[in-house]
CSV table of C-alpha atoms in Angstrom, one decimal:
chain,number,residue,atom,x,y,z
A,272,MET,CA,118.0,88.5,120.3
A,273,LYS,CA,118.9,91.1,117.5
A,274,ARG,CA,117.0,91.7,114.2
A,275,TYR,CA,118.8,92.3,110.8
A,276,GLY,CA,117.1,93.7,107.8
A,277,SER,CA,119.0,94.1,104.6
A,278,VAL,CA,118.5,94.6,100.9
A,279,ILE,CA,120.1,93.6,97.5
A,280,ALA,CA,119.0,93.8,93.9
A,281,VAL,CA,118.3,90.9,91.9
A,282,LYS,CA,118.9,90.9,88.2
A,283,PRO,CA,115.8,90.8,86.3
A,284,ASP,CA,116.8,87.9,83.9
A,285,LYS,CA,117.8,85.8,86.8
A,286,LEU,CA,114.6,86.7,89.2
A,287,GLU,CA,113.0,83.2,88.1
A,288,ASP,CA,116.2,81.1,88.9
A,289,TYR,CA,116.3,83.2,92.3
A,290,ILE,CA,113.0,82.3,93.2
A,291,TYR,CA,113.4,78.8,92.0
A,292,HIS,CA,116.4,78.0,94.2
A,293,HIS,CA,115.1,79.6,97.1
A,294,ALA,CA,112.1,77.4,97.0
A,295,HIS,CA,114.1,74.5,97.1
A,296,PRO,CA,116.8,75.5,99.4
A,297,TRP,CA,119.6,72.9,100.1
A,298,GLU,CA,119.0,71.1,103.5
A,299,LYS,CA,122.9,71.6,104.6
A,300,VAL,CA,122.8,75.3,103.9
A,301,ASN,CA,119.4,75.6,105.8
A,302,ALA,CA,121.1,73.5,108.7
A,303,MET,CA,124.2,75.7,108.8
A,304,ILE,CA,122.1,78.8,109.1
A,305,LYS,CA,120.3,77.5,112.0
A,306,GLU,CA,123.6,76.2,113.5
A,307,CYS,CA,124.9,79.8,113.3
A,308,ASN,CA,122.0,81.2,115.5
A,309,ILE,CA,120.0,82.6,112.8
A,310,GLN,CA,116.3,81.9,112.9
A,311,ASN,CA,112.8,83.5,111.6
A,312,TYR,CA,114.3,84.0,108.1
A,313,SER,CA,112.4,85.4,105.4
A,314,ILE,CA,113.4,86.9,102.0
A,315,TYR,CA,110.8,89.2,100.2
A,316,TYR,CA,110.9,90.2,96.4
A,317,LYS,CA,109.4,93.5,94.8
A,318,ASP,CA,110.3,95.6,91.7
A,319,GLY,CA,113.8,94.2,91.4
A,320,LEU,CA,114.8,94.3,95.2
A,321,LEU,CA,115.0,91.5,97.6
A,322,PHE,CA,114.6,92.4,101.1
A,323,SER,CA,115.8,90.0,104.0
A,324,TYR,CA,114.7,89.8,107.8
A,325,PHE,CA,116.3,87.4,110.2
A,326,GLU,CA,116.7,87.1,114.0
A,327,TYR,CA,120.2,86.4,115.4
A,328,VAL,CA,119.9,84.4,118.7
A,329,GLY,CA,123.8,83.7,119.5
A,330,GLU,CA,126.5,85.5,121.4
A,331,ASP,CA,129.1,86.5,118.8
A,332,TYR,CA,127.6,87.5,115.3
A,333,GLY,CA,131.0,87.7,113.8
A,334,ALA,CA,132.3,84.3,114.7
A,335,ASP,CA,129.0,82.9,113.4
A,336,MET,CA,129.3,84.5,110.0
A,337,GLU,CA,132.9,83.2,109.9
A,338,LYS,CA,131.7,79.9,110.5
A,339,MET,CA,129.2,80.0,107.8
A,340,ALA,CA,131.5,81.5,105.2
A,341,ALA,CA,133.8,78.7,106.1
A,342,ASP,CA,131.2,76.1,105.3
A,343,GLU,CA,131.9,74.2,102.0
A,344,THR,CA,128.2,73.5,101.0
A,345,THR,CA,127.3,77.0,101.9
A,346,GLN,CA,130.1,78.3,99.8
A,347,ARG,CA,128.8,76.2,96.8
A,348,TRP,CA,125.3,77.7,97.5
A,349,TRP,CA,126.5,81.3,97.4
A,350,ASP,CA,128.6,80.3,93.9
A,351,LEU,CA,125.0,79.4,92.6
A,352,VAL,CA,123.0,82.3,93.9
A,353,LYS,CA,125.4,85.4,94.1
A,354,PRO,CA,125.6,85.7,90.2
A,355,PHE,CA,121.8,86.3,90.5
A,356,GLN,CA,122.2,89.6,92.7
A,357,THR,CA,123.5,92.9,92.2
A,358,PRO,CA,124.6,94.4,95.4
A,359,LEU,CA,124.0,98.1,96.1
A,360,ASP,CA,126.6,100.7,95.2
A,361,THR,CA,125.5,102.4,98.7
A,362,ARG,CA,126.4,99.2,100.8
A,363,LYS,CA,129.1,99.4,103.4
A,364,GLU,CA,132.6,98.0,102.8
A,365,GLY,CA,132.6,94.4,103.1
A,366,GLU,CA,128.9,94.0,102.9
A,367,TRP,CA,127.2,91.9,100.0
A,368,TRP,CA,123.5,92.4,101.2
A,369,ALA,CA,123.4,96.2,102.2
A,370,ALA,CA,122.3,96.6,106.1
A,371,MET,CA,119.0,98.7,106.6
A,372,GLU,CA,118.5,100.7,109.8
A,373,GLU,CA,115.8,99.8,112.0
A,374,VAL,CA,113.5,102.9,112.4
A,375,TYR,CA,110.5,101.1,114.3
A,376,HIS,CA,109.9,98.1,116.2
A,377,LEU,CA,107.1,96.9,118.1
A,378,ASP,CA,107.1,93.4,119.7
B,77,MET,CA,100.7,83.0,111.6
B,78,LYS,CA,101.2,84.8,108.6
B,79,ARG,CA,104.1,86.9,107.8
B,80,TYR,CA,103.9,90.2,105.8
B,81,GLY,CA,106.7,92.0,103.9
B,82,SER,CA,105.9,95.3,102.3
B,83,VAL,CA,107.7,98.3,100.9
B,84,ILE,CA,107.0,101.9,100.4
B,85,ALA,CA,109.2,105.2,99.4
B,86,VAL,CA,110.1,108.1,101.9
B,87,LYS,CA,110.2,111.2,100.7
B,88,PRO,CA,113.9,112.6,101.0
B,89,ASP,CA,113.2,115.8,102.6
B,90,LYS,CA,110.9,114.0,105.1
B,91,LEU,CA,113.1,111.2,106.1
B,92,GLU,CA,114.2,112.8,109.4
B,93,ASP,CA,110.5,113.5,110.3
B,94,TYR,CA,109.6,110.0,109.5
B,95,ILE,CA,112.4,108.5,111.6
B,96,TYR,CA,111.8,110.7,114.6
B,97,HIS,CA,107.9,110.1,114.8
B,98,HIS,CA,108.7,106.5,114.5
B,99,ALA,CA,111.3,106.5,117.3
B,100,HIS,CA,108.5,108.2,119.3
B,101,PRO,CA,105.3,106.1,118.4
B,102,TRP,CA,102.1,107.0,120.1
B,103,GLU,CA,101.2,104.6,122.8
B,104,LYS,CA,97.5,104.0,121.5
B,105,VAL,CA,98.6,103.5,117.9
B,106,ASN,CA,100.8,100.7,119.4
B,107,ALA,CA,98.1,99.0,121.4
B,108,MET,CA,95.7,99.2,118.6
B,109,ILE,CA,98.4,97.4,116.1
B,110,LYS,CA,98.6,94.6,118.9
B,111,GLU,CA,94.8,94.6,119.5
B,112,CYS,CA,94.7,93.8,115.6
B,113,ASN,CA,96.8,90.7,116.1
B,114,ILE,CA,100.0,92.2,114.6
B,115,GLN,CA,103.1,91.5,116.3
B,116,ASN,CA,107.0,91.5,115.8
B,117,TYR,CA,106.6,94.4,113.6
B,118,SER,CA,109.8,96.2,112.2
B,119,ILE,CA,110.4,99.0,109.7
B,120,TYR,CA,113.9,99.2,108.3
B,121,TYR,CA,115.2,102.0,105.9
B,122,LYS,CA,117.7,102.3,103.2
B,123,ASP,CA,118.4,104.4,100.1
B,124,GLY,CA,114.9,106.1,100.1
B,125,LEU,CA,112.9,102.8,100.8
B,126,LEU,CA,111.0,101.8,103.9
B,127,PHE,CA,110.5,97.9,104.5
B,128,SER,CA,108.1,96.8,107.0
B,129,TYR,CA,108.0,93.2,108.4
B,130,PHE,CA,105.3,91.8,110.8
B,131,GLU,CA,103.5,88.7,111.8
B,132,TYR,CA,99.8,88.3,112.0
B,133,VAL,CA,98.3,86.0,114.5
B,134,GLY,CA,94.7,86.7,114.1
B,135,GLU,CA,91.9,84.9,112.5
B,136,ASP,CA,90.6,87.6,110.0
B,137,TYR,CA,93.1,90.1,108.8
B,138,GLY,CA,90.5,91.9,106.7
B,139,ALA,CA,88.5,92.6,109.7
B,140,ASP,CA,91.4,93.5,111.9
B,141,MET,CA,92.7,96.0,109.2
B,142,GLU,CA,89.1,97.4,109.1
B,143,LYS,CA,89.2,97.7,113.1
B,144,MET,CA,92.6,99.6,112.9
B,145,ALA,CA,91.4,101.9,110.2
B,146,ALA,CA,88.4,102.7,112.1
B,147,ASP,CA,90.4,103.8,115.3
B,148,GLU,CA,90.5,107.5,115.6
B,149,THR,CA,94.2,107.8,117.0
B,150,THR,CA,95.1,105.5,114.3
B,151,GLN,CA,93.7,107.8,111.6
B,152,ARG,CA,95.5,110.9,113.3
B,153,TRP,CA,98.8,109.1,113.3
B,154,TRP,CA,98.2,108.1,109.6
B,155,ASP,CA,97.4,111.7,108.7
B,156,LEU,CA,100.8,112.8,110.2
B,157,VAL,CA,103.0,110.1,108.5
B,158,LYS,CA,101.3,109.2,105.5
B,159,PRO,CA,102.5,112.6,103.7
B,160,PHE,CA,106.3,111.6,104.7
B,161,GLN,CA,105.6,108.7,102.3
B,162,THR,CA,105.5,108.0,98.5
B,163,PRO,CA,103.7,104.7,97.6
B,164,LEU,CA,105.2,102.7,94.6
B,165,ASP,CA,103.2,103.1,91.4
B,166,THR,CA,103.4,99.3,91.2
B,167,ARG,CA,101.5,98.7,94.1
B,168,LYS,CA,98.1,96.8,93.8
B,169,GLU,CA,94.7,98.6,93.9
B,170,GLY,CA,94.0,99.5,97.5
B,171,GLU,CA,97.4,99.2,98.7
B,172,TRP,CA,99.4,101.9,100.2
B,173,TRP,CA,102.5,99.9,101.4
B,174,ALA,CA,102.9,97.4,98.3
B,175,ALA,CA,103.0,93.9,99.4
B,176,MET,CA,106.1,92.0,98.6
B,177,GLU,CA,106.2,88.4,97.3
B,178,GLU,CA,107.8,85.8,100.2
B,179,VAL,CA,110.6,84.0,98.2
B,180,TYR,CA,112.2,81.9,100.9
B,181,HIS,CA,111.6,81.3,104.8
B,182,LEU,CA,113.3,79.5,107.5
B,183,ASP,CA,111.8,79.1,110.8
């Protein structure tokens, strides 16, 4: 299992929309996330930033992410929610959410 | 089980120290964290911010936090690492790490 932490900003005037839609996630989007071997997935908000934490339990993260990106319902969900976000300037090439560095872990 | 996400800043000139000590945590501090019913505890870093995620599996979070705060080894650890951090001005009264709001969760 591999843990992923990442961060992105949310537009102040879109925070309410972001929270509303994530309180009412689409069933098919959730199902695809699980099908792509992601579990125990949480998103937190504070002071304009969103932090996400999830656990990947599959064998090929890249392949699973490609599968998710190819899913039409997921694409429509992203079309809905990505305009609410502002990715960090410091993210790496190809990132939307910026990966964070794990500096501590205790099981 | 209850999940907690929280955030704090790290002083730029102390980041290296913070990372070093968290890569070499004191055994007794880790043991006390577990004894206080916290598990699956991760800390992530990006752009001057630390994000922590953990799961509380006990019955009385307040009592467990008091127990942890009363532990002498934990106090010495905090004396070491707290000066590396800058708490957010927007934290609530009594907080060091600022609690974040959970806006999404998928098991």
